[in-house]
mmCIF file of C-alpha atoms in Angstrom:
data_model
loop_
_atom_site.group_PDB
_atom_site.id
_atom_site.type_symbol
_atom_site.label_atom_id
_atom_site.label_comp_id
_atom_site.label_asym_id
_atom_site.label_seq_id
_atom_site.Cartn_x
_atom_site.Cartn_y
_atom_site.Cartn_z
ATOM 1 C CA UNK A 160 -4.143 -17.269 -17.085
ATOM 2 C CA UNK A 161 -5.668 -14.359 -15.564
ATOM 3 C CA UNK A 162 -4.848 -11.805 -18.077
ATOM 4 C CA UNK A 163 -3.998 -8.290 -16.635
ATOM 5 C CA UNK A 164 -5.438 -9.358 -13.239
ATOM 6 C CA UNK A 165 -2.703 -11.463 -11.991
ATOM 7 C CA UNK A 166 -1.451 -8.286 -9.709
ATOM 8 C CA UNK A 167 -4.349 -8.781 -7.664
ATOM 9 C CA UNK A 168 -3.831 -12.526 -7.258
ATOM 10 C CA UNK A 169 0.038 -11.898 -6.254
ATOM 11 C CA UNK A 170 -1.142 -9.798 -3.820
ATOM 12 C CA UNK A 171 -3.548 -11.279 -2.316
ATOM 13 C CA UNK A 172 -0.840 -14.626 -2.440
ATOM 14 C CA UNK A 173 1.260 -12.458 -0.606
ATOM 15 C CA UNK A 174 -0.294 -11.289 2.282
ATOM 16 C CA UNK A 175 -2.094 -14.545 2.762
ATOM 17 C CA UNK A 176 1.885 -16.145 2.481
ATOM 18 C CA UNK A 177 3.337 -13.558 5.018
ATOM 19 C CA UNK A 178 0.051 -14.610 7.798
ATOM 20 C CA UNK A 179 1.528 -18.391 6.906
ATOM 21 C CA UNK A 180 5.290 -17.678 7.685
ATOM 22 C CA UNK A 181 4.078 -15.220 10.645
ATOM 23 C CA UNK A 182 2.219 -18.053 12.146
ATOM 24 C CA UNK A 183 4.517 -20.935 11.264
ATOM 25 C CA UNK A 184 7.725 -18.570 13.237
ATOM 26 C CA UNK A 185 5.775 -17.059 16.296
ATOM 27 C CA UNK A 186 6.679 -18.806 19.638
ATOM 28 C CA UNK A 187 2.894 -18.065 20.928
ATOM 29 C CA UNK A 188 -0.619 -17.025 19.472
ATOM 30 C CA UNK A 189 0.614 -13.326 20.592
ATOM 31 C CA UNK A 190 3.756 -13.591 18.697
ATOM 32 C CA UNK A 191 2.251 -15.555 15.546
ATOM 33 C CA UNK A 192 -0.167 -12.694 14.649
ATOM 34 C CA UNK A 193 2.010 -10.003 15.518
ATOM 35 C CA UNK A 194 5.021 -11.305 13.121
ATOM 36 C CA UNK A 195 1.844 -11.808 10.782
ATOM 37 C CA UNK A 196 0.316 -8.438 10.979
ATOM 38 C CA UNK A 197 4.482 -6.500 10.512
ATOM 39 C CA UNK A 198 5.093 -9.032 7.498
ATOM 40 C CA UNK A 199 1.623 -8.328 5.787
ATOM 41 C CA UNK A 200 2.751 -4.703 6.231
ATOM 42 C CA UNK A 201 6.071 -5.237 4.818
ATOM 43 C CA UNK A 202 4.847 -6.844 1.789
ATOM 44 C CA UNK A 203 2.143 -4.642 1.028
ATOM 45 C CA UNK A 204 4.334 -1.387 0.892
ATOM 46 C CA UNK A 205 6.176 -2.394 -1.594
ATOM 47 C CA UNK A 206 2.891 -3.501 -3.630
ATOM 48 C CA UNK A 207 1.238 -0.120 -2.663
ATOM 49 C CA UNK A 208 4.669 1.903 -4.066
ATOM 50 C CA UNK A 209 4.771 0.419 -7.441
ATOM 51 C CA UNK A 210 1.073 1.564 -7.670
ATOM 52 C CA UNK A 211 1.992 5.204 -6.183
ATOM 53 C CA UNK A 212 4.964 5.361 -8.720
ATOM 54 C CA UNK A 213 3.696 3.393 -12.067
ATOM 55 C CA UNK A 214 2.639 6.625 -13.768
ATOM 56 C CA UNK A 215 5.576 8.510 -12.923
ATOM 57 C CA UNK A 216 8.111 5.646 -14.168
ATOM 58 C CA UNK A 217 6.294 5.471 -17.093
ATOM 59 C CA UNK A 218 6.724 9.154 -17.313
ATOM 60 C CA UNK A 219 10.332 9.124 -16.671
ATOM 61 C CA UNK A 220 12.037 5.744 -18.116
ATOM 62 C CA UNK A 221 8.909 4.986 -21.120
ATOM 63 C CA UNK A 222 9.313 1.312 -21.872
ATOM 64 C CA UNK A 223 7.851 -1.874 -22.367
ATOM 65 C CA UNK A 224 8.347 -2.569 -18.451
ATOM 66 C CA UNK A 225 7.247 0.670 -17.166
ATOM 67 C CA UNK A 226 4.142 1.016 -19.453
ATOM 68 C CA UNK A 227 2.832 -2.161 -18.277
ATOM 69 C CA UNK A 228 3.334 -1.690 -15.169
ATOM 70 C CA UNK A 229 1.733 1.948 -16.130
ATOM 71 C CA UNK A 230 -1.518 -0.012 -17.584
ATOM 72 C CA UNK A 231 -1.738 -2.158 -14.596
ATOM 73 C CA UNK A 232 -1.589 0.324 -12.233
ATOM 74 C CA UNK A 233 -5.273 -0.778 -11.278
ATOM 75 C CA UNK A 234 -4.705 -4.210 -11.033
ATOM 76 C CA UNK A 235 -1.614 -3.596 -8.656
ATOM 77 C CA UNK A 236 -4.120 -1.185 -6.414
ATOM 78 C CA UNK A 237 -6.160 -3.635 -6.058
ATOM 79 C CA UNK A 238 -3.339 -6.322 -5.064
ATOM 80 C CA UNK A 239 -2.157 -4.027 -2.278
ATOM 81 C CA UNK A 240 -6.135 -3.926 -1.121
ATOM 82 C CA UNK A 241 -5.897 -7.579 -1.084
ATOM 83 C CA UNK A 242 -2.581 -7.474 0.854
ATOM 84 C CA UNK A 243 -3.482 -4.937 2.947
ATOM 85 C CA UNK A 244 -6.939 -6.619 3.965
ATOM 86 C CA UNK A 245 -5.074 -9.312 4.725
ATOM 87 C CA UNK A 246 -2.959 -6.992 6.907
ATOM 88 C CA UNK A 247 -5.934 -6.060 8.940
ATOM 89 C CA UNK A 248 -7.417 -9.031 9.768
ATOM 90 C CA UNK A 249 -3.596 -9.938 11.509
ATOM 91 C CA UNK A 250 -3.526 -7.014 13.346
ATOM 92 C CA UNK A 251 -6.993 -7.173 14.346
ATOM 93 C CA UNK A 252 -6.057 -11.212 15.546
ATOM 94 C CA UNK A 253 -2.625 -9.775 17.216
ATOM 95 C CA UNK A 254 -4.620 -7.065 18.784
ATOM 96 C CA UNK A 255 -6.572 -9.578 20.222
ATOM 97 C CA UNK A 256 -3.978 -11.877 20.769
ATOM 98 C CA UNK A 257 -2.091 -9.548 23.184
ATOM 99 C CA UNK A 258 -4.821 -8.225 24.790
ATOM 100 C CA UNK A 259 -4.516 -5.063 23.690
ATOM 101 C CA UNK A 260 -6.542 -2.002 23.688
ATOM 102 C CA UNK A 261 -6.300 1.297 20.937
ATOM 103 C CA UNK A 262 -7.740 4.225 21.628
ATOM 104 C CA UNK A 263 -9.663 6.330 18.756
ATOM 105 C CA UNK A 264 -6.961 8.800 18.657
ATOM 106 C CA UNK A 265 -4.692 6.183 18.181
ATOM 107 C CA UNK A 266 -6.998 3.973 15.381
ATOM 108 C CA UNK A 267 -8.477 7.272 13.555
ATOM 109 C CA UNK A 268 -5.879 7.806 11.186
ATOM 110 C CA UNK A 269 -5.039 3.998 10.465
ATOM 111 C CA UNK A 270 -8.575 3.218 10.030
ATOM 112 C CA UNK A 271 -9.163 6.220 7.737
ATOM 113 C CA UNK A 272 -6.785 4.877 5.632
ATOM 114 C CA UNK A 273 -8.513 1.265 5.387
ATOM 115 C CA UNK A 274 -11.813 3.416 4.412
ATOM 116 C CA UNK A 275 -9.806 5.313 1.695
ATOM 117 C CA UNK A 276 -8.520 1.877 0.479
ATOM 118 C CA UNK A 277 -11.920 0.415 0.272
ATOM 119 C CA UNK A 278 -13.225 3.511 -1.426
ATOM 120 C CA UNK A 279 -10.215 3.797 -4.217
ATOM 121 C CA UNK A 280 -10.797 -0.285 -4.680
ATOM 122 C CA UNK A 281 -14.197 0.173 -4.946
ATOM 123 C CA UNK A 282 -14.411 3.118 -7.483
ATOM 124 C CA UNK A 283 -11.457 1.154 -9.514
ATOM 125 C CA UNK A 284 -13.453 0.395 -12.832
ATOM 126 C CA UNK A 285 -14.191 2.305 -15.911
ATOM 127 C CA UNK A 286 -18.169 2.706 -14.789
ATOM 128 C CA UNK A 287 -16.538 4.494 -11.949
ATOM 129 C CA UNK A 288 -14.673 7.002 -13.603
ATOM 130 C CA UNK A 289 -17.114 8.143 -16.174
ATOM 131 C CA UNK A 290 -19.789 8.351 -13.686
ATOM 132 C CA UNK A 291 -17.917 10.636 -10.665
ATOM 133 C CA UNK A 292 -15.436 12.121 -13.803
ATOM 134 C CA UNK A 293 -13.248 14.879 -12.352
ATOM 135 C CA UNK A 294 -13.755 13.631 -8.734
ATOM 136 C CA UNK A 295 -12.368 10.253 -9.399
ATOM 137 C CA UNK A 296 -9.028 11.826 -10.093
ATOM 138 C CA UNK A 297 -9.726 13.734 -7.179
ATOM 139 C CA UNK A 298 -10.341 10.943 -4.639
ATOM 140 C CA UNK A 299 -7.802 8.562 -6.133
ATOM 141 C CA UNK A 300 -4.903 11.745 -5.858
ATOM 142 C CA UNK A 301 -6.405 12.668 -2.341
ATOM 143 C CA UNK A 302 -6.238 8.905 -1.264
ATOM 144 C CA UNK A 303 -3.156 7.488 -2.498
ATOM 145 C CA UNK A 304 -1.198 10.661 -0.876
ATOM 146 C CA UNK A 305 -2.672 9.828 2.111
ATOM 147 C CA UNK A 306 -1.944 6.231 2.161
ATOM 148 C CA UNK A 307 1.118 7.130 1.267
ATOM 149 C CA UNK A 308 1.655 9.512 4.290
ATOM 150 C CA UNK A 309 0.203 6.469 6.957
ATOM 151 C CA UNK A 310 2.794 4.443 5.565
ATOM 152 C CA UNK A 311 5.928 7.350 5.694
ATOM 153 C CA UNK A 312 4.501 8.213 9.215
ATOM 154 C CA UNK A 313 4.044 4.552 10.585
ATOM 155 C CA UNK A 314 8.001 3.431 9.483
ATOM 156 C CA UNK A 315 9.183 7.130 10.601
ATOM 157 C CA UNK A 316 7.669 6.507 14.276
ATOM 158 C CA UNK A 317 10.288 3.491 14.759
ATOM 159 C CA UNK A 318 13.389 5.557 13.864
ATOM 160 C CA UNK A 319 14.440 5.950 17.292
ATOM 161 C CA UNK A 320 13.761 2.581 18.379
ATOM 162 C CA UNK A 321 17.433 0.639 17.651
ATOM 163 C CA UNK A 322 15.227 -2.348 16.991
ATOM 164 C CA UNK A 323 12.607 -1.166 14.825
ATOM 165 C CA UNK A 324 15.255 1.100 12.917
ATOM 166 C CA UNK A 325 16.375 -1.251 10.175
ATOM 167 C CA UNK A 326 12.826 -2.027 9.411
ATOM 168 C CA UNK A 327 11.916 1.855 9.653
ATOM 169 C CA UNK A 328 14.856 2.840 7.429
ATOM 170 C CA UNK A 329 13.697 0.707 4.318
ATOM 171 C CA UNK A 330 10.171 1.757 4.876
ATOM 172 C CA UNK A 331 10.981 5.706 4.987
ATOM 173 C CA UNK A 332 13.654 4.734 2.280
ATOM 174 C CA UNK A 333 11.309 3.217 0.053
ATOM 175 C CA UNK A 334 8.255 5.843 0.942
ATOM 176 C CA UNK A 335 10.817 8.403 0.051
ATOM 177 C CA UNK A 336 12.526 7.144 -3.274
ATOM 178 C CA UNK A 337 8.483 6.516 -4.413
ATOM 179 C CA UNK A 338 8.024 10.094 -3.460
ATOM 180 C CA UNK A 339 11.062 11.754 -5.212
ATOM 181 C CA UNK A 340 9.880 9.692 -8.402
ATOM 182 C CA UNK A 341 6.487 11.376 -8.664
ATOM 183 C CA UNK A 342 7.707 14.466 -8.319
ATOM 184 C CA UNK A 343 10.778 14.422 -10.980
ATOM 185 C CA UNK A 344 7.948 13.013 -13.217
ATOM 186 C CA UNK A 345 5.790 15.684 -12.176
ATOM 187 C CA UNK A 346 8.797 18.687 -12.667
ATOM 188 C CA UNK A 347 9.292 16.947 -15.930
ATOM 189 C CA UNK A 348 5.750 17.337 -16.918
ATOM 190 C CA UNK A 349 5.893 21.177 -16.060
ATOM 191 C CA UNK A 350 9.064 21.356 -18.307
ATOM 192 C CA UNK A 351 7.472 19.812 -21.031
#
């Protein structure tokens, strides 16, 4: 079919699937793109995490499931920049939708991270790498940490709301687990 690429297809599928059942379940055009915007976002973490923790699993458990997942790493970065600018373009439409207005302060960190996904999926080829060498490893570490923080920070904001706090628990759980993973790989590297 697709070969190695079919990551970015599923996630691409995905986020286009979670605007569909946001806008099928929404009671008004408010509602639709708002239950479309949280449902991108829930589909893309998980997307983003198996890109954050491929290396590291492969690391840790070495097997034919890990080290493709390991060797697709790219492909799956670039599903979760499919997802994810799916994600935008809901918010952006629920943003709308309700009327609302964001202040910088409150858009600057969110839309830093769209401009660090853009940048990792555009410098995601081989050309890429040999022609910025060390500072591809440099950007791509530098990014995907922060990426990862947006996400920890975004799902640890709605701890204290009783409603959010299911959906914040298995998107700090999840942020977490990811982030214990790289760094047993990463003590086990220093053993070695």
């Amino acid at each position: 079919m697709m070969g190695k690429r079919w990551p970015l297809a599923v996630g691409f599928v995905a986020g286009l699937s979670a605007v569909w059942l946001g806008l099928a379940t929404g009671h008004d055009a408010a509602d639709q793109w708002s239950r479309a915007a949280r449902w991108t976002a829930r589909i893309g973490l998980p997307i983003f995490l198996l890109t954050y923790a491929a290396s590291s699993l492969g690391r840790l458990w070495p097997g034919g499931l890990t080290r493709s997942l390991w060797q697709d790493r790219r492909w799956w970065g670039l599903g979760f920049a499919a997802c994810h600018t799916v994600h935008l373009y809901a918010l952006v439409r629920a943003l709308d939708a309700k009327g609302e207005e964001r202040t910088l302060a409150s858009l600057l960190p969110g839309g830093l991270a769209y401009a660090v996904i853009l940048a990792l999926a555009l410098t995601s080829s081989d050309a890429a790498m040999r022609k910025l060498r060390r500072n591809w490893k440099r950007l791509h570490s530098a990014g995907i940490h922060y990426i990862w923080l947006i996400f920890t920070l975004a799902y640890a904001g709605r701890l204290m709301n009783a409603d959010t706090r299911p959906e914040a628990i298995y998107g700090v759980g999840l942020c977490l687990a990811a982030l214990a993973v790289r760094i047993a790989a990463w003590r086990k590297g220093k053993r070695a």
